[in-house]
Amino acid sequence: MEKSINDIWTKGFENSNELSSPKIMNLYNQKSKLLINKIKKTSQTDNKSLLPIAILFAVAFGIAGHILLGFYGMMLIIGLFFFNRKLLSTLENIKITSSNYDYLIAYKKAIDKIITATFNLLGFGLPIILITGLWLYFRSSSKYATFINNYSFLNIVLIIIALATIISLVGISIYKITNHTLYRKHLKDLNSIISDLKNME
Amino acid sequence: MSNDFYTTSILPHAGIIIKICRAYTDSQENFEDYFQEVCLQIWKSRNAFQEKSKWSTWIYRITLNVCLTLTKKSKKKGYSKEFTSEEITKNDAFENENLNLLYDAIKKLSELDKAIILLHLEENPHKEIGLITGLTPNNVAVKINRIKKQLKILLDGKIN
C-alpha cells in the first residue's frame, strides 16, 4: 500500500487535465464586496449609536435640572444622526459602472468627502451651534449678566474664541478617535485593494 | 499582478498549488478562492524572496501558509456548508477515482500531516520538508511513516 499511495498520486496526475488552473479573475470581487459590506454595517451601527446617546444626554441634563439644555443637546445629536444618514446615503448611490477598481475609487472618494464634511461640521459648525445654544440658555440668567459686566468686550470675544476652539478641538479629537477605532482597518484594507487593483491593471 | 509574473513565476508551479489547495478545500468555489489567494500572496511577497531557498520551496511555504490560514479562518467563523448532490459532483474535480479516494483520505489528516504528506508525494526530500514545516528530517521521516500507515487504514479495501 505504501508504494501504491505514491503510485496513485503520480498516476493520478499523469493526465494533465487534472491540473488545469482556475483563471485569475474576479479575484477582488468577493473581497471588495465583503469590505464594502463591513464599512456599511459599521457606519450604520456607528450612526445609530447616536440615538441612545441623545436620549441619555437629555435624561442626564434633565436630572441635573437643565431640561431645556438637555433637550437642545438631544436635538443637536439627533440632527447629527440625520446629517450622517444623508451623507451615508451617498455611499448607497454609488453604482458599479465600468470596473471594480472604478467602483472602489468612487467609494473611497465618497468616504473622503464624508470625512471632510464631518470635520467641517465639528470644526466650525459645532462651536457655533453650542455657543449659540449656551447663549440662548443663559442670556436671561444672572450668571450671564455677571459675565457681561465683569469682562470687557475684547475679553468676551477672546473667551468665546477660546471656547469655540476648545469645542472644535474636542469634537474633532472625538471624531478622529472614533474613526481610528472603527474604520482604520477597513480604510487600510480599502486602500490596499485599490493599490493592488491599480498594479494589476 | 502582471501577466508576466503569473506566466513566468507562478504558472510553472501551478500544479503543486492546485494539488495543495485541493487537499484543503471541499468545493470548487473554495478551491478557486484558495488558489487565487495563494497566487495573490505569492505576488505580494515576491520582494521578500531572498533566494536562500528555491523559488519552488518559497511557493510551497506560501501555499501551505495560505491554506492553513484560510482553513483556520473558516473554522473560526464556523463556516460549514451542506453541499447539494450537484455540488458534490462538481467538487469531484479529478476524473481519477483512486486519486479522489486518496484526496478524501488526506483531507481527514491533521493540518500538519496533510502538509507533510503532500510535500512527500511531490517528492520533496525530508530536509526540504523539514525546512518548510519546521521539523527535523528525522522527525519528518517518522511522521511520513505514521501518516502512510494512517492513509493505508483509511484507504483499506477502497482502492481499485
mmCIF file of C-alpha atoms in Angstrom:
data_model
loop_
_atom_site.group_PDB
_atom_site.id
_atom_site.type_symbol
_atom_site.label_atom_id
_atom_site.label_comp_id
_atom_site.label_asym_id
_atom_site.label_seq_id
_atom_site.Cartn_x
_atom_site.Cartn_y
_atom_site.Cartn_z
ATOM 1 C CA MET A 1 0.000 0.000 0.000
ATOM 2 C CA GLU A 2 2.837 2.419 0.833
ATOM 3 C CA LYS A 3 4.157 2.155 -2.669
ATOM 4 C CA SER A 4 0.697 2.407 -4.115
ATOM 5 C CA ILE A 5 -0.034 5.716 -2.349
ATOM 6 C CA ASN A 6 2.833 7.283 -4.269
ATOM 7 C CA ASP A 7 1.661 5.462 -7.394
ATOM 8 C CA ILE A 8 -1.914 6.665 -7.053
ATOM 9 C CA TRP A 9 -0.585 10.181 -6.684
ATOM 10 C CA THR A 10 1.791 10.027 -9.634
ATOM 11 C CA LYS A 11 -0.591 8.195 -11.951
ATOM 12 C CA GLY A 12 -3.472 10.390 -10.882
ATOM 13 C CA PHE A 13 -1.722 13.421 -12.257
ATOM 14 C CA GLU A 14 -0.431 11.826 -15.436
ATOM 15 C CA ASN A 15 -3.477 13.247 -17.149
ATOM 16 C CA SER A 16 -2.642 16.955 -17.455
ATOM 17 C CA ASN A 17 -6.358 17.848 -17.431
ATOM 18 C CA GLU A 18 -6.340 17.209 -13.700
ATOM 19 C CA LEU A 19 -4.196 20.282 -13.225
ATOM 20 C CA SER A 20 -5.883 22.959 -15.238
ATOM 21 C CA SER A 21 -5.544 26.046 -13.090
ATOM 22 C CA PRO A 22 -8.513 28.295 -12.498
ATOM 23 C CA LYS A 23 -8.292 31.644 -14.184
ATOM 24 C CA ILE A 24 -7.314 34.583 -12.041
ATOM 25 C CA MET A 25 -10.459 36.570 -12.476
ATOM 26 C CA ASN A 26 -12.811 38.440 -10.267
ATOM 27 C CA LEU A 27 -10.172 37.977 -7.607
ATOM 28 C CA TYR A 28 -11.167 41.082 -5.735
ATOM 29 C CA ASN A 29 -14.897 40.983 -6.292
ATOM 30 C CA GLN A 30 -15.581 38.919 -3.227
ATOM 31 C CA LYS A 31 -13.028 40.794 -1.133
ATOM 32 C CA SER A 32 -14.428 44.142 -2.206
ATOM 33 C CA LYS A 33 -17.997 43.096 -1.510
ATOM 34 C CA LEU A 34 -17.075 41.882 1.964
ATOM 35 C CA LEU A 35 -15.152 45.039 2.763
ATOM 36 C CA ILE A 36 -17.860 47.401 1.483
ATOM 37 C CA ASN A 37 -20.456 45.464 3.481
ATOM 38 C CA LYS A 38 -18.294 45.762 6.592
ATOM 39 C CA ILE A 39 -17.874 49.524 6.110
ATOM 40 C CA LYS A 40 -21.622 49.947 5.542
ATOM 41 C CA LYS A 41 -22.510 47.883 8.589
ATOM 42 C CA THR A 42 -20.006 49.669 10.831
ATOM 43 C CA SER A 43 -21.068 53.138 9.678
ATOM 44 C CA GLN A 44 -24.748 52.373 10.146
ATOM 45 C CA THR A 45 -24.184 50.973 13.631
ATOM 46 C CA ASP A 46 -21.930 53.907 14.448
ATOM 47 C CA ASN A 47 -24.603 56.369 13.365
ATOM 48 C CA LYS A 48 -27.449 54.557 15.134
ATOM 49 C CA SER A 49 -25.446 54.653 18.363
ATOM 50 C CA LEU A 50 -26.065 58.443 18.391
ATOM 51 C CA LEU A 51 -29.743 57.890 19.212
ATOM 52 C CA PRO A 52 -29.286 56.320 22.671
ATOM 53 C CA ILE A 53 -26.558 58.917 23.349
ATOM 54 C CA ALA A 54 -29.097 61.671 22.539
ATOM 55 C CA ILE A 55 -31.618 60.198 24.952
ATOM 56 C CA LEU A 56 -29.001 59.744 27.682
ATOM 57 C CA PHE A 57 -27.902 63.341 27.180
ATOM 58 C CA ALA A 58 -31.449 64.630 27.626
ATOM 59 C CA VAL A 59 -32.079 62.427 30.664
ATOM 60 C CA ALA A 60 -28.787 63.381 32.336
ATOM 61 C CA PHE A 61 -29.346 67.117 31.877
ATOM 62 C CA GLY A 62 -33.000 66.731 32.862
ATOM 63 C CA ILE A 63 -31.971 65.100 36.139
ATOM 64 C CA ALA A 64 -29.440 67.893 36.690
ATOM 65 C CA GLY A 65 -32.280 70.397 36.307
ATOM 66 C CA HIS A 66 -31.352 71.703 32.842
ATOM 67 C CA ILE A 67 -34.259 70.282 30.888
ATOM 68 C CA LEU A 68 -34.124 72.848 28.081
ATOM 69 C CA LEU A 69 -30.373 72.470 27.609
ATOM 70 C CA GLY A 70 -30.759 68.664 27.633
ATOM 71 C CA PHE A 71 -33.478 68.896 25.025
ATOM 72 C CA TYR A 72 -31.366 71.224 22.902
ATOM 73 C CA GLY A 73 -28.408 68.802 23.095
ATOM 74 C CA MET A 74 -30.650 65.902 22.244
ATOM 75 C CA MET A 75 -31.982 67.712 19.192
ATOM 76 C CA LEU A 76 -28.426 68.519 18.097
ATOM 77 C CA ILE A 77 -27.353 64.894 18.353
ATOM 78 C CA ILE A 78 -30.468 63.738 16.518
ATOM 79 C CA GLY A 79 -29.657 66.376 13.884
ATOM 80 C CA LEU A 80 -26.186 64.873 13.607
ATOM 81 C CA PHE A 81 -27.784 61.440 13.139
ATOM 82 C CA PHE A 82 -29.847 62.697 10.179
ATOM 83 C CA PHE A 83 -26.861 64.605 8.791
ATOM 84 C CA ASN A 84 -24.782 61.400 8.892
ATOM 85 C CA ARG A 85 -27.607 59.379 7.409
ATOM 86 C CA LYS A 86 -27.803 61.757 4.472
ATOM 87 C CA LEU A 87 -24.044 61.538 3.964
ATOM 88 C CA LEU A 88 -24.094 57.751 4.190
ATOM 89 C CA SER A 89 -26.875 57.558 1.621
ATOM 90 C CA THR A 90 -24.384 58.917 -0.929
ATOM 91 C CA LEU A 91 -22.424 55.699 -0.495
ATOM 92 C CA GLU A 92 -25.516 53.666 -1.343
ATOM 93 C CA ASN A 93 -25.937 55.579 -4.577
ATOM 94 C CA ILE A 94 -22.549 54.587 -5.951
ATOM 95 C CA LYS A 95 -23.134 52.042 -8.688
ATOM 96 C CA ILE A 96 -20.635 49.694 -10.261
ATOM 97 C CA THR A 97 -20.185 51.138 -13.738
ATOM 98 C CA SER A 98 -17.092 50.018 -15.588
ATOM 99 C CA SER A 99 -14.952 48.071 -13.146
ATOM 100 C CA ASN A 100 -14.421 47.019 -9.578
ATOM 101 C CA TYR A 101 -11.462 49.411 -9.411
ATOM 102 C CA ASP A 102 -13.547 52.410 -10.517
ATOM 103 C CA TYR A 103 -16.227 51.489 -8.025
ATOM 104 C CA LEU A 104 -13.762 51.332 -5.133
ATOM 105 C CA ILE A 105 -12.154 54.618 -6.195
ATOM 106 C CA ALA A 106 -15.597 56.264 -6.261
ATOM 107 C CA TYR A 107 -16.360 54.728 -2.872
ATOM 108 C CA LYS A 108 -13.082 55.967 -1.406
ATOM 109 C CA LYS A 109 -13.730 59.480 -2.749
ATOM 110 C CA ALA A 110 -17.221 59.461 -1.227
ATOM 111 C CA ILE A 111 -15.788 58.358 2.142
ATOM 112 C CA ASP A 112 -13.164 61.131 1.965
ATOM 113 C CA LYS A 113 -15.938 63.651 1.252
ATOM 114 C CA ILE A 114 -17.920 62.397 4.241
ATOM 115 C CA ILE A 115 -14.871 62.708 6.467
ATOM 116 C CA THR A 116 -14.194 66.256 5.233
ATOM 117 C CA ALA A 117 -17.843 67.251 5.681
ATOM 118 C CA THR A 118 -17.902 65.862 9.219
ATOM 119 C CA PHE A 119 -14.604 67.586 10.021
ATOM 120 C CA ASN A 120 -16.057 70.905 8.855
ATOM 121 C CA LEU A 121 -19.224 70.335 10.824
ATOM 122 C CA LEU A 122 -17.327 69.523 14.020
ATOM 123 C CA GLY A 123 -14.618 72.107 13.469
ATOM 124 C CA PHE A 124 -16.804 75.092 12.564
ATOM 125 C CA GLY A 125 -20.478 74.163 12.926
ATOM 126 C CA LEU A 126 -20.352 72.539 16.358
ATOM 127 C CA PRO A 127 -18.758 75.526 18.204
ATOM 128 C CA ILE A 128 -21.266 77.930 16.622
ATOM 129 C CA ILE A 129 -24.232 75.704 17.459
ATOM 130 C CA LEU A 130 -23.063 75.017 21.024
ATOM 131 C CA ILE A 131 -22.123 78.596 21.859
ATOM 132 C CA THR A 132 -25.424 79.828 20.403
ATOM 133 C CA GLY A 133 -27.217 77.215 22.500
ATOM 134 C CA LEU A 134 -25.383 78.288 25.644
ATOM 135 C CA TRP A 135 -26.151 81.946 24.936
ATOM 136 C CA LEU A 136 -29.847 81.219 24.344
ATOM 137 C CA TYR A 137 -29.975 79.258 27.554
ATOM 138 C CA PHE A 138 -28.082 81.608 29.853
ATOM 139 C CA ARG A 139 -28.927 85.015 28.360
ATOM 140 C CA SER A 140 -31.727 85.708 30.876
ATOM 141 C CA SER A 141 -29.836 84.386 33.879
ATOM 142 C CA SER A 142 -27.937 86.330 36.496
ATOM 143 C CA LYS A 143 -24.778 84.388 35.649
ATOM 144 C CA TYR A 144 -24.897 85.809 32.131
ATOM 145 C CA ALA A 145 -25.363 89.364 33.443
ATOM 146 C CA THR A 146 -22.413 88.923 35.833
ATOM 147 C CA PHE A 147 -20.287 87.596 32.991
ATOM 148 C CA ILE A 148 -21.114 90.547 30.730
ATOM 149 C CA ASN A 149 -20.497 93.090 33.472
ATOM 150 C CA ASN A 150 -17.197 91.584 34.663
ATOM 151 C CA TYR A 151 -15.418 91.345 31.311
ATOM 152 C CA SER A 152 -14.621 93.846 28.617
ATOM 153 C CA PHE A 153 -15.895 93.294 25.076
ATOM 154 C CA LEU A 154 -12.447 92.230 23.885
ATOM 155 C CA ASN A 155 -12.118 89.727 26.723
ATOM 156 C CA ILE A 156 -15.573 88.318 25.983
ATOM 157 C CA VAL A 157 -14.621 87.873 22.327
ATOM 158 C CA LEU A 158 -11.372 86.167 23.338
ATOM 159 C CA ILE A 159 -13.218 83.862 25.752
ATOM 160 C CA ILE A 160 -15.730 82.946 23.041
ATOM 161 C CA ILE A 161 -12.917 82.253 20.574
ATOM 162 C CA ALA A 162 -11.101 80.126 23.168
ATOM 163 C CA LEU A 163 -14.321 78.256 23.982
ATOM 164 C CA ALA A 164 -15.035 77.730 20.271
ATOM 165 C CA THR A 165 -11.503 76.418 19.738
ATOM 166 C CA ILE A 166 -11.798 74.009 22.663
ATOM 167 C CA ILE A 167 -15.190 72.731 21.460
ATOM 168 C CA SER A 168 -13.804 72.396 17.958
ATOM 169 C CA LEU A 169 -10.710 70.502 19.122
ATOM 170 C CA VAL A 170 -12.693 68.215 21.402
ATOM 171 C CA GLY A 171 -15.207 67.462 18.626
ATOM 172 C CA ILE A 172 -12.512 66.755 16.053
ATOM 173 C CA SER A 173 -10.484 64.655 18.511
ATOM 174 C CA ILE A 174 -13.500 62.518 19.407
ATOM 175 C CA TYR A 175 -14.264 62.070 15.709
ATOM 176 C CA LYS A 176 -10.655 61.152 14.951
ATOM 177 C CA ILE A 177 -10.539 58.607 17.794
ATOM 178 C CA THR A 178 -13.846 57.088 16.691
ATOM 179 C CA ASN A 179 -12.697 56.916 13.084
ATOM 180 C CA HIS A 180 -9.393 55.409 14.092
ATOM 181 C CA THR A 181 -11.041 52.794 16.282
ATOM 182 C CA LEU A 182 -13.866 51.808 13.973
ATOM 183 C CA TYR A 183 -12.648 52.414 10.451
ATOM 184 C CA ARG A 184 -8.845 52.374 10.410
ATOM 185 C CA LYS A 185 -8.605 48.686 9.441
ATOM 186 C CA HIS A 186 -11.397 48.931 6.873
ATOM 187 C CA LEU A 187 -9.867 52.013 5.250
ATOM 188 C CA LYS A 188 -6.440 50.392 5.242
ATOM 189 C CA ASP A 189 -7.903 47.322 3.530
ATOM 190 C CA LEU A 190 -9.729 49.527 1.053
ATOM 191 C CA ASN A 191 -6.512 51.365 0.164
ATOM 192 C CA SER A 192 -4.665 48.071 -0.116
ATOM 193 C CA ILE A 193 -7.252 46.597 -2.504
ATOM 194 C CA ILE A 194 -7.253 49.774 -4.605
ATOM 195 C CA SER A 195 -3.461 49.703 -4.754
ATOM 196 C CA ASP A 196 -3.425 46.008 -5.764
ATOM 197 C CA LEU A 197 -6.043 46.572 -8.443
ATOM 198 C CA LYS A 198 -4.092 49.526 -9.772
ATOM 199 C CA ASN A 199 -0.937 47.418 -10.008
ATOM 200 C CA MET A 200 -2.816 44.658 -11.760
ATOM 201 C CA GLU A 201 -4.118 46.963 -14.447
ATOM 202 C CA MET B 1 -0.433 41.129 -10.621
ATOM 203 C CA SER B 2 1.165 41.344 -14.018
ATOM 204 C CA ASN B 3 0.541 38.620 -16.569
ATOM 205 C CA ASP B 4 4.304 38.258 -16.951
ATOM 206 C CA PHE B 5 4.788 37.409 -13.302
ATOM 207 C CA TYR B 6 1.899 34.962 -13.367
ATOM 208 C CA THR B 7 3.162 33.245 -16.520
ATOM 209 C CA THR B 8 6.826 33.040 -15.624
ATOM 210 C CA SER B 9 6.836 32.634 -11.853
ATOM 211 C CA ILE B 10 3.531 31.076 -10.827
ATOM 212 C CA LEU B 11 2.220 29.075 -13.749
ATOM 213 C CA PRO B 12 5.194 26.655 -13.860
ATOM 214 C CA HIS B 13 4.349 25.783 -10.231
ATOM 215 C CA ALA B 14 0.576 25.903 -10.594
ATOM 216 C CA GLY B 15 0.462 22.129 -10.346
ATOM 217 C CA ILE B 16 1.643 21.995 -6.765
ATOM 218 C CA ILE B 17 -0.569 24.925 -5.803
ATOM 219 C CA ILE B 18 -3.572 23.113 -7.246
ATOM 220 C CA LYS B 19 -2.651 19.847 -5.523
ATOM 221 C CA ILE B 20 -2.271 21.505 -2.129
ATOM 222 C CA CYS B 21 -5.357 23.703 -2.444
ATOM 223 C CA ARG B 22 -7.425 20.658 -3.404
ATOM 224 C CA ALA B 23 -6.395 18.953 -0.187
ATOM 225 C CA TYR B 24 -7.619 21.844 1.942
ATOM 226 C CA THR B 25 -10.923 22.593 0.227
ATOM 227 C CA ASP B 26 -14.239 20.870 -0.242
ATOM 228 C CA SER B 27 -15.792 22.758 -3.086
ATOM 229 C CA GLN B 28 -14.822 24.143 -6.450
ATOM 230 C CA GLU B 29 -15.722 27.634 -5.243
ATOM 231 C CA ASN B 30 -13.465 27.327 -2.184
ATOM 232 C CA PHE B 31 -10.715 25.780 -4.253
ATOM 233 C CA GLU B 32 -10.737 28.719 -6.658
ATOM 234 C CA ASP B 33 -10.721 31.188 -3.758
ATOM 235 C CA TYR B 34 -7.756 29.428 -2.149
ATOM 236 C CA PHE B 35 -5.883 29.188 -5.450
ATOM 237 C CA GLN B 36 -6.381 32.872 -6.162
ATOM 238 C CA GLU B 37 -5.422 33.893 -2.654
ATOM 239 C CA VAL B 38 -2.227 31.823 -2.911
ATOM 240 C CA CYS B 39 -1.335 33.471 -6.246
ATOM 241 C CA LEU B 40 -2.018 36.857 -4.747
ATOM 242 C CA GLN B 41 0.120 36.199 -1.684
ATOM 243 C CA ILE B 42 2.980 34.855 -3.827
ATOM 244 C CA TRP B 43 2.817 38.015 -5.886
ATOM 245 C CA LYS B 44 2.612 40.240 -2.825
ATOM 246 C CA SER B 45 5.540 38.576 -1.098
ATOM 247 C CA ARG B 46 7.729 38.306 -4.212
ATOM 248 C CA ASN B 47 10.088 41.020 -2.940
ATOM 249 C CA ALA B 48 10.602 39.179 0.347
ATOM 250 C CA PHE B 49 12.029 36.154 -1.508
ATOM 251 C CA GLN B 50 15.759 36.146 -0.745
ATOM 252 C CA GLU B 51 16.954 33.279 -2.924
ATOM 253 C CA LYS B 52 18.250 31.454 0.154
ATOM 254 C CA SER B 53 15.857 28.700 -0.771
ATOM 255 C CA LYS B 54 14.485 27.564 -4.102
ATOM 256 C CA TRP B 55 11.588 29.502 -5.611
ATOM 257 C CA SER B 56 9.534 26.305 -5.534
ATOM 258 C CA THR B 57 10.176 25.950 -1.765
ATOM 259 C CA TRP B 58 9.015 29.527 -1.317
ATOM 260 C CA ILE B 59 5.845 28.698 -3.233
ATOM 261 C CA TYR B 60 5.232 25.559 -1.135
ATOM 262 C CA ARG B 61 5.605 27.614 2.016
ATOM 263 C CA ILE B 62 3.239 30.338 0.938
ATOM 264 C CA THR B 63 0.698 27.870 -0.403
ATOM 265 C CA LEU B 64 0.650 25.908 2.829
ATOM 266 C CA ASN B 65 0.524 29.044 4.973
ATOM 267 C CA VAL B 66 -2.359 30.484 2.986
ATOM 268 C CA CYS B 67 -4.273 27.198 3.039
ATOM 269 C CA LEU B 68 -3.745 26.800 6.786
ATOM 270 C CA THR B 69 -4.729 30.399 7.473
ATOM 271 C CA LEU B 70 -7.864 30.215 5.343
ATOM 272 C CA THR B 71 -8.843 26.880 6.865
ATOM 273 C CA LYS B 72 -8.382 28.307 10.357
ATOM 274 C CA LYS B 73 -10.428 31.365 9.463
ATOM 275 C CA SER B 74 -13.293 29.350 8.049
ATOM 276 C CA LYS B 75 -13.257 27.084 11.105
ATOM 277 C CA LYS B 76 -13.233 30.105 13.390
ATOM 278 C CA LYS B 77 -16.220 31.564 11.599
ATOM 279 C CA GLY B 78 -17.931 28.196 11.979
ATOM 280 C CA TYR B 79 -18.389 28.161 8.244
ATOM 281 C CA SER B 80 -19.764 24.863 7.177
ATOM 282 C CA LYS B 81 -21.866 24.254 4.201
ATOM 283 C CA GLU B 82 -24.086 21.392 3.250
ATOM 284 C CA PHE B 83 -23.392 20.634 -0.375
ATOM 285 C CA THR B 84 -26.116 19.640 -2.769
ATOM 286 C CA SER B 85 -25.609 16.489 -4.805
ATOM 287 C CA GLU B 86 -24.928 18.642 -7.842
ATOM 288 C CA GLU B 87 -22.177 20.486 -5.993
ATOM 289 C CA ILE B 88 -20.665 17.241 -4.765
ATOM 290 C CA THR B 89 -20.363 16.055 -8.373
ATOM 291 C CA LYS B 90 -18.789 19.372 -9.237
ATOM 292 C CA ASN B 91 -16.414 19.037 -6.286
ATOM 293 C CA ASP B 92 -15.283 15.727 -7.623
ATOM 294 C CA ALA B 93 -12.755 17.665 -9.625
ATOM 295 C CA PHE B 94 -10.457 14.849 -10.627
ATOM 296 C CA GLU B 95 -11.526 12.151 -13.009
ATOM 297 C CA ASN B 96 -9.257 9.562 -11.475
ATOM 298 C CA GLU B 97 -11.275 7.676 -8.890
ATOM 299 C CA ASN B 98 -8.286 6.397 -6.916
ATOM 300 C CA LEU B 99 -6.872 9.894 -6.748
ATOM 301 C CA ASN B 100 -10.176 11.173 -5.376
ATOM 302 C CA LEU B 101 -10.155 8.446 -2.736
ATOM 303 C CA LEU B 102 -6.598 9.359 -1.779
ATOM 304 C CA TYR B 103 -7.585 13.024 -1.530
ATOM 305 C CA ASP B 104 -10.546 12.131 0.661
ATOM 306 C CA ALA B 105 -8.197 10.230 2.956
ATOM 307 C CA ILE B 106 -5.641 13.079 3.008
ATOM 308 C CA LYS B 107 -8.387 15.546 3.907
ATOM 309 C CA LYS B 108 -9.033 13.522 7.050
ATOM 310 C CA LEU B 109 -5.475 14.062 8.294
ATOM 311 C CA SER B 110 -4.409 16.833 10.655
ATOM 312 C CA GLU B 111 -3.319 20.086 9.018
ATOM 313 C CA LEU B 112 0.382 19.413 9.605
ATOM 314 C CA ASP B 113 0.194 15.783 8.456
ATOM 315 C CA LYS B 114 -1.647 16.936 5.354
ATOM 316 C CA ALA B 115 1.184 19.339 4.534
ATOM 317 C CA ILE B 116 3.880 16.726 5.173
ATOM 318 C CA ILE B 117 2.314 14.020 3.018
ATOM 319 C CA LEU B 118 1.606 16.439 0.173
ATOM 320 C CA LEU B 119 5.217 17.574 0.175
ATOM 321 C CA HIS B 120 6.382 13.966 0.342
ATOM 322 C CA LEU B 121 4.141 12.874 -2.523
ATOM 323 C CA GLU B 122 5.628 15.703 -4.544
ATOM 324 C CA GLU B 123 8.976 14.006 -3.955
ATOM 325 C CA ASN B 124 10.482 16.686 -1.801
ATOM 326 C CA PRO B 125 13.425 15.395 0.251
ATOM 327 C CA HIS B 126 12.961 15.130 4.001
ATOM 328 C CA LYS B 127 15.350 18.014 4.563
ATOM 329 C CA GLU B 128 13.246 20.280 2.336
ATOM 330 C CA ILE B 129 10.022 19.201 4.045
ATOM 331 C CA GLY B 130 11.706 19.922 7.380
ATOM 332 C CA LEU B 131 12.651 23.406 6.223
ATOM 333 C CA ILE B 132 9.100 24.148 5.169
ATOM 334 C CA THR B 133 7.345 22.647 8.163
ATOM 335 C CA GLY B 134 9.917 23.431 10.829
ATOM 336 C CA LEU B 135 10.597 19.781 11.679
ATOM 337 C CA THR B 136 13.882 17.913 11.714
ATOM 338 C CA PRO B 137 14.479 15.494 8.798
ATOM 339 C CA ASN B 138 14.316 12.540 11.217
ATOM 340 C CA ASN B 139 11.044 13.762 12.584
ATOM 341 C CA VAL B 140 9.735 14.144 9.044
ATOM 342 C CA ALA B 141 10.707 10.553 8.200
ATOM 343 C CA VAL B 142 8.953 9.199 11.299
ATOM 344 C CA LYS B 143 5.879 11.281 10.575
ATOM 345 C CA ILE B 144 5.723 10.161 6.946
ATOM 346 C CA ASN B 145 5.745 6.509 8.025
ATOM 347 C CA ARG B 146 2.943 7.137 10.502
ATOM 348 C CA ILE B 147 0.889 9.130 8.014
ATOM 349 C CA LYS B 148 1.230 6.427 5.370
ATOM 350 C CA LYS B 149 0.043 3.829 7.869
ATOM 351 C CA GLN B 150 -2.911 6.065 8.671
ATOM 352 C CA LEU B 151 -3.692 6.501 4.978
ATOM 353 C CA LYS B 152 -3.411 2.763 4.476
ATOM 354 C CA ILE B 153 -6.102 2.220 7.083
ATOM 355 C CA LEU B 154 -8.294 4.915 5.578
ATOM 356 C CA LEU B 155 -7.928 3.507 2.052
ATOM 357 C CA ASP B 156 -8.118 -0.133 3.012
ATOM 358 C CA GLY B 157 -10.361 -2.024 0.582
ATOM 359 C CA LYS B 158 -11.358 1.088 -1.339
ATOM 360 C CA ILE B 159 -8.643 1.296 -3.971
ATOM 361 C CA ASN B 160 -9.277 -0.448 -7.294
#
